[in-house]
Short mmCIF file of C-alpha atoms and ligand atoms in Angstrom, two decimals:
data_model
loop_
_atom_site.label_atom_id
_atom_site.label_comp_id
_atom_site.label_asym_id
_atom_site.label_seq_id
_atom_site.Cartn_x
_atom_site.Cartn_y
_atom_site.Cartn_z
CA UNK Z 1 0.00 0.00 0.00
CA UNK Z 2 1.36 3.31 -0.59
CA UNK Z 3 -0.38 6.91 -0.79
CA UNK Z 4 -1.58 8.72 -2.87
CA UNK Z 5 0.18 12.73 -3.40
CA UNK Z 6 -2.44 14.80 -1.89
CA UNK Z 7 -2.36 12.49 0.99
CA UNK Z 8 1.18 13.16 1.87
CA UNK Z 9 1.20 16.36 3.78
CA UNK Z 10 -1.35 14.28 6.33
CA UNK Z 11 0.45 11.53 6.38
CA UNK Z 12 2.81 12.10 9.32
CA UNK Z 13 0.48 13.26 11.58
CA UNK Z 14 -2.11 10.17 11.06
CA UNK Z 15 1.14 7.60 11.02
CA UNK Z 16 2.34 8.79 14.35
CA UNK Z 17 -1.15 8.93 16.18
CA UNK Z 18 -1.50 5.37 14.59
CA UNK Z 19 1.96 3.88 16.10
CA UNK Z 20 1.83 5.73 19.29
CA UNK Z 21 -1.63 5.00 19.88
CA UNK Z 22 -1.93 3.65 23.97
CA UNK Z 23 -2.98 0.28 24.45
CA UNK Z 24 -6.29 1.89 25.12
CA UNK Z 25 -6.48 4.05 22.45
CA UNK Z 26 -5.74 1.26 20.11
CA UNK Z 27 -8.44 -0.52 21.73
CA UNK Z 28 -10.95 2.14 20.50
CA UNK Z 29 -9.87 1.93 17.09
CA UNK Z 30 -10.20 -1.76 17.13
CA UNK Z 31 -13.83 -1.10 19.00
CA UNK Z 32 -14.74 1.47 16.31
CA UNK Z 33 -13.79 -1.12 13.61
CA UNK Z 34 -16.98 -3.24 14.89
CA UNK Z 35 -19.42 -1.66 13.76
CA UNK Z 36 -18.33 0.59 11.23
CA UNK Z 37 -20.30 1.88 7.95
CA UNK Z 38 -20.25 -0.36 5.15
CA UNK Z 39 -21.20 1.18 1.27
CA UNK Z 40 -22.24 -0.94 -1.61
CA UNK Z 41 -19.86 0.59 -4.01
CA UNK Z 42 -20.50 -1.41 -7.42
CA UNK Z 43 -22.92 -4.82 -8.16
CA UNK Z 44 -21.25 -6.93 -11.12
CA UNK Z 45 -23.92 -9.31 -12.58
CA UNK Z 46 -25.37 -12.13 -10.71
CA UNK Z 47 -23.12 -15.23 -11.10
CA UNK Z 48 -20.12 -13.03 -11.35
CA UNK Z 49 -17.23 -14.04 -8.63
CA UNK Z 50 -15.44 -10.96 -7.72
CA UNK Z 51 -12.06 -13.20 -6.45
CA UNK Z 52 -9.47 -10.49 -5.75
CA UNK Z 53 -8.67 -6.35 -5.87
CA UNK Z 54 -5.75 -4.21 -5.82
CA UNK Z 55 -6.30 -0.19 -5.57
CA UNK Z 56 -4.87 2.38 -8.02
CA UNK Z 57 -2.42 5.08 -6.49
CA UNK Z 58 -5.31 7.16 -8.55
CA UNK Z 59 -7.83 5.59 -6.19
CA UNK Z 60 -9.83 3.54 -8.94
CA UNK Z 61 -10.24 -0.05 -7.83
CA UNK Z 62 -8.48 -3.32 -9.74
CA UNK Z 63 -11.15 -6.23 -9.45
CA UNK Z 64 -10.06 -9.85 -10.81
CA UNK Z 65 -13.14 -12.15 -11.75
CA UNK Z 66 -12.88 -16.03 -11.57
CA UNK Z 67 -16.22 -16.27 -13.61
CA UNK Z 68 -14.73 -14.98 -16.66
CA UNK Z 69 -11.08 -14.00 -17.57
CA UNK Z 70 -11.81 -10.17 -17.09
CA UNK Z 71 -10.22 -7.15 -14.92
CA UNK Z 72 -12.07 -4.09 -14.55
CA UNK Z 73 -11.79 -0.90 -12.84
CA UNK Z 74 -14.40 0.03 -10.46
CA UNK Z 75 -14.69 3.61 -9.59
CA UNK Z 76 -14.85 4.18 -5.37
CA UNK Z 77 -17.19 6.99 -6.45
CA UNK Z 78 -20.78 4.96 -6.03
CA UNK Z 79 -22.46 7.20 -7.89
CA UNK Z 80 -19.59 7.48 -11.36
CA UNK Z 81 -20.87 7.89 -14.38
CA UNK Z 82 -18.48 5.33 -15.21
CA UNK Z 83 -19.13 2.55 -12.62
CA UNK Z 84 -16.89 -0.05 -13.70
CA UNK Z 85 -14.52 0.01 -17.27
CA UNK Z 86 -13.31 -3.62 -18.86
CA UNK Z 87 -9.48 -3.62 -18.60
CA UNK Z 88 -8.38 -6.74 -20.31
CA UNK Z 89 -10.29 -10.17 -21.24
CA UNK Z 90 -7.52 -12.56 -21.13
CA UNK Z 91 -7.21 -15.54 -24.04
CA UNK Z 92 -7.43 -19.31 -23.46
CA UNK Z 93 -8.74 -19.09 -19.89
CA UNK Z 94 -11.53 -19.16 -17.70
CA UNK Z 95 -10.75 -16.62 -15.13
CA UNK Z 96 -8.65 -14.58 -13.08
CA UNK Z 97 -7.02 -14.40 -9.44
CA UNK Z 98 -4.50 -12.70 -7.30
CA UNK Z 99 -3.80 -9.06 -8.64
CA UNK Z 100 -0.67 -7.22 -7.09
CA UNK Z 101 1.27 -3.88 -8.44
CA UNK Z 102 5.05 -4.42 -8.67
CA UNK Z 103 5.83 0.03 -9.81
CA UNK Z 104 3.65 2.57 -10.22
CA UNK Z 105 0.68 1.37 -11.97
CA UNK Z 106 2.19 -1.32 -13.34
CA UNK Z 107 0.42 -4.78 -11.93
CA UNK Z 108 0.35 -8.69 -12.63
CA UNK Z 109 -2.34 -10.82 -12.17
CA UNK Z 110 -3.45 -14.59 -12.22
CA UNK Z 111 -4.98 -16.72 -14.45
CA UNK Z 112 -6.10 -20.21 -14.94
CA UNK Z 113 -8.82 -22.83 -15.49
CA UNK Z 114 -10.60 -22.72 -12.14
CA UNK Z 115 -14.52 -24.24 -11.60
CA UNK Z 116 -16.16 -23.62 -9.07
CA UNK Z 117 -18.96 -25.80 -9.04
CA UNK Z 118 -17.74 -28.61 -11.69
CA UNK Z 119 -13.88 -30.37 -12.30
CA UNK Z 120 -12.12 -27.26 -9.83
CA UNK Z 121 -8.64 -26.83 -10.42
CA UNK Z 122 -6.67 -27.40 -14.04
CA UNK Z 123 -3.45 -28.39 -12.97
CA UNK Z 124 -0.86 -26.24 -15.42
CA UNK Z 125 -3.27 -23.68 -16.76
CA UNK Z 126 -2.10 -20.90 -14.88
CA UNK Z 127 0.01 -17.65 -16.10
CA UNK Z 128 1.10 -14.54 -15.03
CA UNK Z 129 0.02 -11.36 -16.99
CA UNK Z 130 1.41 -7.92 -16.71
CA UNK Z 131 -1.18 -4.77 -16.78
CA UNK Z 132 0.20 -1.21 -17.50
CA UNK Z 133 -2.74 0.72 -16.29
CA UNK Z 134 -0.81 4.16 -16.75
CA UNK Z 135 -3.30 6.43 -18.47
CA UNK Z 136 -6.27 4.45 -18.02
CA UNK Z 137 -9.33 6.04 -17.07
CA UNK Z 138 -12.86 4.86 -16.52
CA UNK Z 139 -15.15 4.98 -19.17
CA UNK Z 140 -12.22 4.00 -21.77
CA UNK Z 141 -11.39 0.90 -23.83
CA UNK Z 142 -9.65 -2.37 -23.05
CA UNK Z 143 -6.04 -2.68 -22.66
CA UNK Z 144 -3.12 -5.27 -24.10
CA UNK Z 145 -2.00 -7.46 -21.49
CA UNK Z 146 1.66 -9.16 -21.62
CA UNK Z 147 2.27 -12.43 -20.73
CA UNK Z 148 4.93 -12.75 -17.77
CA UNK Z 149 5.44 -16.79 -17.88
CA UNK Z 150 3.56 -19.96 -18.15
CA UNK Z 151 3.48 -21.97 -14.54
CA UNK Z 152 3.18 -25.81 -16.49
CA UNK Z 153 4.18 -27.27 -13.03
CA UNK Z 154 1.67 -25.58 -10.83
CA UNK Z 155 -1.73 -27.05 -9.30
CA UNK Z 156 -3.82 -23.84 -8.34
CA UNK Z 157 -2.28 -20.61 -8.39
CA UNK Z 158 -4.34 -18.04 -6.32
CA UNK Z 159 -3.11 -15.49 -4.17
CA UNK Z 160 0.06 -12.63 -5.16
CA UNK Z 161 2.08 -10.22 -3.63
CA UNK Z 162 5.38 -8.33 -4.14
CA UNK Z 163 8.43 -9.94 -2.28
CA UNK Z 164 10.18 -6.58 -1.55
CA UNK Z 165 8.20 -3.53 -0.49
CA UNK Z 166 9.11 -1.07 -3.29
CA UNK Z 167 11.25 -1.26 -6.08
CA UNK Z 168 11.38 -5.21 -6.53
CA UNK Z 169 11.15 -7.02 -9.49
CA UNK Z 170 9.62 -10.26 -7.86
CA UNK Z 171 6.12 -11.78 -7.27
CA UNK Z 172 5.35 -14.27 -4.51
CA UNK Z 173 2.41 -16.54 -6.01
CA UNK Z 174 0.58 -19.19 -3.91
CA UNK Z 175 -0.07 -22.28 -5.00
CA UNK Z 176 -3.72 -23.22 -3.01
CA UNK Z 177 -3.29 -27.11 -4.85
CA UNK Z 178 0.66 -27.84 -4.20
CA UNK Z 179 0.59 -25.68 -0.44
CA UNK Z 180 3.41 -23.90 -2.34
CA UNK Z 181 4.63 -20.49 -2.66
CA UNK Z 182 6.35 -19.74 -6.47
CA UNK Z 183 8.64 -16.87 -7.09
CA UNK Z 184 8.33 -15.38 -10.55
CA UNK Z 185 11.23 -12.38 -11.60
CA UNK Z 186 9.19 -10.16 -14.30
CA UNK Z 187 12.42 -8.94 -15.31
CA UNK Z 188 14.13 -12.55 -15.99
CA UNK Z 189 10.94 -14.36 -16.19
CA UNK Z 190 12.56 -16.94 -13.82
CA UNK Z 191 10.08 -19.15 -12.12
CA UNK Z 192 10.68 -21.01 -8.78
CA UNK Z 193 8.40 -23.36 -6.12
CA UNK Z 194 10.55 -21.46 -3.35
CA UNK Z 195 8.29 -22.38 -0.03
CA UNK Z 196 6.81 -25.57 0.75
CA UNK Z 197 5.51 -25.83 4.24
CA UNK Z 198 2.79 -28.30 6.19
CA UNK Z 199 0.44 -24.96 6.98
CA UNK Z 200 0.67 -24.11 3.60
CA UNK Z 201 -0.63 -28.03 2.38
CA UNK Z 202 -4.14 -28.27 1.52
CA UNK Z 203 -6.22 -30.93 3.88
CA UNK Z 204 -5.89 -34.32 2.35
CA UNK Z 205 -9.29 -35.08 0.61
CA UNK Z 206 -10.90 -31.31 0.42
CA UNK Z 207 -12.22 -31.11 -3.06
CA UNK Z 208 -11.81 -28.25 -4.09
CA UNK Z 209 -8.45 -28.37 -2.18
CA UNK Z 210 -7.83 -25.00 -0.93
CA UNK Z 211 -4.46 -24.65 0.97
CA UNK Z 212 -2.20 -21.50 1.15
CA UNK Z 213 -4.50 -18.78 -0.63
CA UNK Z 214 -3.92 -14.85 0.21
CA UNK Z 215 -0.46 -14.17 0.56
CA UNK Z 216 1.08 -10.51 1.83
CA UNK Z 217 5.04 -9.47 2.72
CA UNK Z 218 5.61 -7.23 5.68
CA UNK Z 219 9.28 -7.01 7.20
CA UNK Z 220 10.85 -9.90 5.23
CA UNK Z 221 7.86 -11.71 6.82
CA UNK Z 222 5.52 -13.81 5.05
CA UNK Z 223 2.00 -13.72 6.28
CA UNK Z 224 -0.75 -16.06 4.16
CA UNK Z 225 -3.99 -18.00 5.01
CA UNK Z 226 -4.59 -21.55 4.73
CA UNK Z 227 -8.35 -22.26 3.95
CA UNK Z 228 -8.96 -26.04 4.77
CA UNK Z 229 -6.38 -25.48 7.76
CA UNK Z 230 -8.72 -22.54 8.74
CA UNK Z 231 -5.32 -20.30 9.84
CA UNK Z 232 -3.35 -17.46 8.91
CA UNK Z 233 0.39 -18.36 9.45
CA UNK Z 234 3.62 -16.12 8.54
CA UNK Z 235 7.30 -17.15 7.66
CA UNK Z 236 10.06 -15.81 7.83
CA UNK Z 237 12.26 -14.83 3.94
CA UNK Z 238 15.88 -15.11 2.67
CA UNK Z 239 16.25 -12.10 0.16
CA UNK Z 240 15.01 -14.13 -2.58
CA UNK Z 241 11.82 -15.40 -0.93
CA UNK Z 242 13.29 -18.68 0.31
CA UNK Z 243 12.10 -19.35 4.07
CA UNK Z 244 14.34 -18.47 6.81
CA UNK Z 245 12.68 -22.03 8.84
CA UNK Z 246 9.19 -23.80 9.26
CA UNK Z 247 6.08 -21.40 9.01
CA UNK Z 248 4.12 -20.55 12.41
CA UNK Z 249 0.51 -20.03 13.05
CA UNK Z 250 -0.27 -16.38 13.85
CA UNK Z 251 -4.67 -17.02 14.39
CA UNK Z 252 -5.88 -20.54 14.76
CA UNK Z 253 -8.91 -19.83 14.85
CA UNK Z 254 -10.01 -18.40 11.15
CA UNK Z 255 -12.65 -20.08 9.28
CA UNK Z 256 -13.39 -20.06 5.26
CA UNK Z 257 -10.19 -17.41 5.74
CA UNK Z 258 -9.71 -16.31 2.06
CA UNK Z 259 -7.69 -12.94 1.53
CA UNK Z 260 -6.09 -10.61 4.17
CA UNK Z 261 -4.56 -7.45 4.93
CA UNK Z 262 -2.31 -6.30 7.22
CA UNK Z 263 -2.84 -2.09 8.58
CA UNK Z 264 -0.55 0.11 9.22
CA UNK Z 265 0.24 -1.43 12.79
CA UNK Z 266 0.33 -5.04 11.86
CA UNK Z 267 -3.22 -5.51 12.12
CA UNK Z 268 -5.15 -8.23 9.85
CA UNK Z 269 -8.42 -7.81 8.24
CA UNK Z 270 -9.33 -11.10 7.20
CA UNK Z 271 -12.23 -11.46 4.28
CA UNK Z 272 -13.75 -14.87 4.13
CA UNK Z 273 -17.00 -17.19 5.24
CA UNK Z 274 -19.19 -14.24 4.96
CA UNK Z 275 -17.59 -11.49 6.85
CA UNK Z 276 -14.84 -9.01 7.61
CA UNK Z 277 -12.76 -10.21 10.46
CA UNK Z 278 -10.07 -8.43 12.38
CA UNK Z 279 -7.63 -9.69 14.18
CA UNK Z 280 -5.27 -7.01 16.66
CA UNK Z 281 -1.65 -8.83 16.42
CA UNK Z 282 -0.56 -5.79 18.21
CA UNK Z 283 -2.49 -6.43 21.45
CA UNK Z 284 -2.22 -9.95 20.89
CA UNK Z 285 -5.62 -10.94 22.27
CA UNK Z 286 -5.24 -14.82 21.38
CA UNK Z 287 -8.69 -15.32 20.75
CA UNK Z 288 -10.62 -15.94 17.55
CA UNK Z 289 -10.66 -12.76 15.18
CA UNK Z 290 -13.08 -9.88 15.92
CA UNK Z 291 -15.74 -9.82 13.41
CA UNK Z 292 -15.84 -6.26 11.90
CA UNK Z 293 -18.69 -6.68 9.90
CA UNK Z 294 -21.58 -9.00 8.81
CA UNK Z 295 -23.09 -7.06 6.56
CA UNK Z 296 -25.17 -9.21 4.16
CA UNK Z 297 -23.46 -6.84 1.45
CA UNK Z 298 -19.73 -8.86 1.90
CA UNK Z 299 -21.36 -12.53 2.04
CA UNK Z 300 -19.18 -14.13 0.18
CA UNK Z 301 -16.02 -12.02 0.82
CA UNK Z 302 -12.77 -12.83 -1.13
CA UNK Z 303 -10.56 -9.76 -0.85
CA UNK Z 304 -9.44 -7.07 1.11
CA UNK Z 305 -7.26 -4.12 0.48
CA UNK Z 306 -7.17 -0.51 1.81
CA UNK Z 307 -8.32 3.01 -0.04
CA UNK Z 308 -5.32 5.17 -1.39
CA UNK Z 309 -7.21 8.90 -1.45
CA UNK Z 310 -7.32 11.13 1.54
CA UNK Z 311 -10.95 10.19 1.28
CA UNK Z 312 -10.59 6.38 1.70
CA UNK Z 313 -7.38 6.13 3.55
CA UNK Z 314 -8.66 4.73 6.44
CA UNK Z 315 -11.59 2.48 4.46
CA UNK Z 316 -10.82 -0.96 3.24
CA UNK Z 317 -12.55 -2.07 -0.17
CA UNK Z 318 -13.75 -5.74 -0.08
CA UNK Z 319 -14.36 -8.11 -3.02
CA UNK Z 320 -17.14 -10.81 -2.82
CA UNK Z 321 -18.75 -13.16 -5.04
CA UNK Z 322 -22.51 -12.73 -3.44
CA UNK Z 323 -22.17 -16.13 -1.32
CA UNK Z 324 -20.57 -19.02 -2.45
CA UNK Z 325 -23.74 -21.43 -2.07
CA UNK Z 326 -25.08 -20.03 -4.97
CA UNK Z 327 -21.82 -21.50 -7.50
CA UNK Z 328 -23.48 -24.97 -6.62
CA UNK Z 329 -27.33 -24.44 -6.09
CA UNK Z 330 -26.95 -22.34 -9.52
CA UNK Z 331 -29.73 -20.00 -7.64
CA UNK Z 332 -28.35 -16.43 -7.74
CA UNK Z 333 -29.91 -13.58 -5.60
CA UNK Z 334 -27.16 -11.83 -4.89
CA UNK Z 335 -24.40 -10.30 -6.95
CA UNK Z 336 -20.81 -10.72 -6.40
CA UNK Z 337 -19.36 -6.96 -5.61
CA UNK Z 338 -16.87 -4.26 -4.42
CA UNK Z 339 -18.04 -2.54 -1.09
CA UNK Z 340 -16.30 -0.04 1.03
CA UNK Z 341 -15.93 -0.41 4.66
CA UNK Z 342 -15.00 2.31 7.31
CA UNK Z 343 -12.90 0.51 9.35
CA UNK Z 344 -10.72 3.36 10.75
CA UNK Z 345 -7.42 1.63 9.87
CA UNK Z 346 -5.09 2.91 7.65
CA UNK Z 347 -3.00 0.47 5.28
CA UNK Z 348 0.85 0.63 5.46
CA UNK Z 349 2.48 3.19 3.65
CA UNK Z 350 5.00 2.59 0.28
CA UNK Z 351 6.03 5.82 -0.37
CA UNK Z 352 7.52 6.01 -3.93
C1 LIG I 1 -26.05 -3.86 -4.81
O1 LIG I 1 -27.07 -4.79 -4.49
C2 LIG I 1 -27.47 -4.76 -3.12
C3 LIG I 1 -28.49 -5.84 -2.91
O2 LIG I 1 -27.97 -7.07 -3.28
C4 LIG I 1 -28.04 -3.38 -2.80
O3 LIG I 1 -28.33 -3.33 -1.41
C5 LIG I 1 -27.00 -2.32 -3.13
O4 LIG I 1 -27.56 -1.03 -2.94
C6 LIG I 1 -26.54 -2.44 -4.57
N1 LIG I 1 -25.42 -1.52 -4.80
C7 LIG I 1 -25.41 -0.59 -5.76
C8 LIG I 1 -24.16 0.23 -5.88
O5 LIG I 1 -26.34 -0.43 -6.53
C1 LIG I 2 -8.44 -23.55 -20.23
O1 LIG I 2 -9.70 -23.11 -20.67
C2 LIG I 2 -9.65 -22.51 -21.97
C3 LIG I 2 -11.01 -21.88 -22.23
O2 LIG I 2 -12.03 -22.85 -22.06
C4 LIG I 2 -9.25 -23.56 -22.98
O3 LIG I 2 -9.17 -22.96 -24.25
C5 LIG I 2 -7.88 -24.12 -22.58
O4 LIG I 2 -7.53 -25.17 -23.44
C6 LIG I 2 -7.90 -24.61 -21.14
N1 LIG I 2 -6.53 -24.96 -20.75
C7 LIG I 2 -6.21 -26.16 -20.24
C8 LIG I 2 -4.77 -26.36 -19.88
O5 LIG I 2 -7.03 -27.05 -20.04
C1 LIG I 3 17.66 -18.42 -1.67
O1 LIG I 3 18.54 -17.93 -0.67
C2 LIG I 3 18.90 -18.91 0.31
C3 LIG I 3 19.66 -18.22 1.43
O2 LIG I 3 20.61 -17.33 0.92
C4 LIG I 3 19.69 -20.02 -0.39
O3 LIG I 3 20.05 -21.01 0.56
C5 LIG I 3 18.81 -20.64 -1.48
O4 LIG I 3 19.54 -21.60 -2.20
C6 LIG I 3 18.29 -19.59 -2.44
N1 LIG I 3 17.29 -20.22 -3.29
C7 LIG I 3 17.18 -19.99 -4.60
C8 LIG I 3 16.09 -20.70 -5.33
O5 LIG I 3 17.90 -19.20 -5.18
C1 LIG I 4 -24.86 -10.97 11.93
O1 LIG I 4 -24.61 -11.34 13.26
C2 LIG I 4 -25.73 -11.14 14.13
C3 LIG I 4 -25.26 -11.40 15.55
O2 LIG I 4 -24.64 -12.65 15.65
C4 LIG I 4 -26.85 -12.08 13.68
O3 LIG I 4 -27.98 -11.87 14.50
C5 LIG I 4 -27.21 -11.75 12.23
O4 LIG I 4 -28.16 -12.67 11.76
C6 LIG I 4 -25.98 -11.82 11.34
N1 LIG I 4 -26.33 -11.32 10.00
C7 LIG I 4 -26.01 -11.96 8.88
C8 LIG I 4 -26.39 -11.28 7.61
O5 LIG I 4 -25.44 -13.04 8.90
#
């Protein structure tokens, strides 16, 4: 996460109220998150699976689908003229995933042969795509899209980050099938199954098999969730995204856990099993996350990723596909979508 200009002259004084926030203090902020105001921001069509979203430094919203191989832009503005703009349809798959920005509006994203209701997972189908979204703006036409590499060896890639905070060249991918995490350099194209771990493995039998599945870096720290093992866990990196020794469980307690973020203190918002969760590493409570929101507007939550505008800064966006018992009753009633959430967190700055 990183801010957007405008935002800058603010920025020290809401960082250091943030980090030198009393136990207490931090305590209301955590409170406040509970019940905070949640805004329907866009409705995609029903049977559309919003899996994943990254945020512009312009503020317009990346969202992935899994239903069809398409990336749009959704404006945070609920009322835009221009609601949501096609960015790319991507060839010779079914859908997309994880979406992460390497420089300055330049991001990658997922894609592969994933069913949700019928065979699940294509083992091998999955790629890596670069997006230049520089000058893109809503309301105008679809994009090229360059293919990064070809992962023939994985099972199902899902969840992507950046391994260094700013400036890197290298994507950490997670491989929800193989409990894997894959290194890809976008400058050498080099591709490598870097972390295998047993709270990254899928639970023997789930079908779909859903293992490691968000994935975020903080302090040469790798955080992720684990699905079937109903967890988020974090391991420590070598520079190139190796592990530094086994992988240890941060929450036990964290079920249908899909993606997460991490705020500006260390904090994780968790999306997943028809909420937003939040779990205060800081204070360390032990127990199972808080749940910041039950809104029938994120059933079926996938995604979660803080605003970038002075307007949004402390407002997470959340992706969701409408509830996930509609991919097998094949009764929809409600859409998959990108809602806004005033959680009174800010994400962790990448100043660039
Ligand atoms: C999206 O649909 C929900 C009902 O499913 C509705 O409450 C909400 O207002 C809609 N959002 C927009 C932006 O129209
Ligand atoms: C993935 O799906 C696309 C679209 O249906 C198809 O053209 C392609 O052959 C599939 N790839 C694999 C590896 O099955
Ligand atoms: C990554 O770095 C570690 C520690 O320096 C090293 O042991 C390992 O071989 C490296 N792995 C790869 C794939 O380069
Ligand atoms: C949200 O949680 C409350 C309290 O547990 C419960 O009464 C309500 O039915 C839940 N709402 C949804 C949409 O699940």
């Amino acid at each position: 996460m990183h801010f957007y200009s405008p935002y800058l002259p603010l920025l020290p004084i809401i960082l250091t109220s943030l980090i030198s926030a009393s136990p207490t203090s931090r305590h209301a902020i955590r409170a406040a998150t509970r019940s905070p105001t949640v805004t329907s921001i866009h409705n995609f069509t029903l049977d559309t699976w919003v899996e994943n979203l990254a945020v512009r430094a312009n503020g317009q919203i990346l969202a992935t689908l899994l239903t069809t191989p398409q990336v749009y832009q959704v404006d945070p503005n609920p009322s835009s003229a221009n609601p949501a703009t096609l960015v790319h349809t991507f060839p010779s798959t079914t859908g997309c995933l994880g979406i992460t920005e390497l420089s300055p509006d330049i991001f990658y994203v997922v894609t592969g042969n994933f069913s949700i209701s019928a065979v699940g997972s294509t083992p091998g189908s999955y790629s890596v795509w670069e997006l230049n979204m520089a000058g893109f703006a809503a309301g105008g036409t679809p994009i090229a899209a360059a293919k990064i590499a070809d992962f023939p060896q994985s099972v199902f890639l899902n969840g992507m980050t950046a391994l260094e905070p700013v400036g890197g060249n290298t994507l950490l991918i997670a491989d929800s099938g193989a409990g894997a995490v894959w290194s890809l350099n976008v400058d050498t194209r080099a591709v490598s199954k870097i972390i295998t771990d047993p709270l990254m493995a899928p639970t023997s039998g789930a079908d779909p098999a859903v293992g490691i599945n968000g994935v975020k870096v903080r302090d040469q720290t790798l955080y992720f969730s684990n699905t079937d093992q109903q967890l988020i866990g974090k391991v420590a990196l070598n520079a190139n995204g190796s592990a530094r020794g086994p992988a240890t469980i941060v929450v036990g307690n964290a079920p249908g856990a899909d993606d997460f973020q991490l705020d500006v203190l260390g904090n994780l918002f968790i999306a997943g099993d028809n909420e937003l969760r939040f779990h205060g590493t800081v204070e360390g409570t032990g127990g199972p996350p808080d749940v910041v929101t039950n809104s029938s507007l994120v059933a079926g939550s996938t995604a979660v990723e803080f605003g970038r505008l002075a307007t949004d800064l402390v407002s997470v966006y959340v992706s969701t596909n409408g509830g996930q018992g509609q991919y097998f009753s094949r009764e929809f009633t409600n859409p998959g979508e990108i809602v806004r959430v005033d959680v009174l967190a800010a994400g962790w700055p990448k100043l660039r």
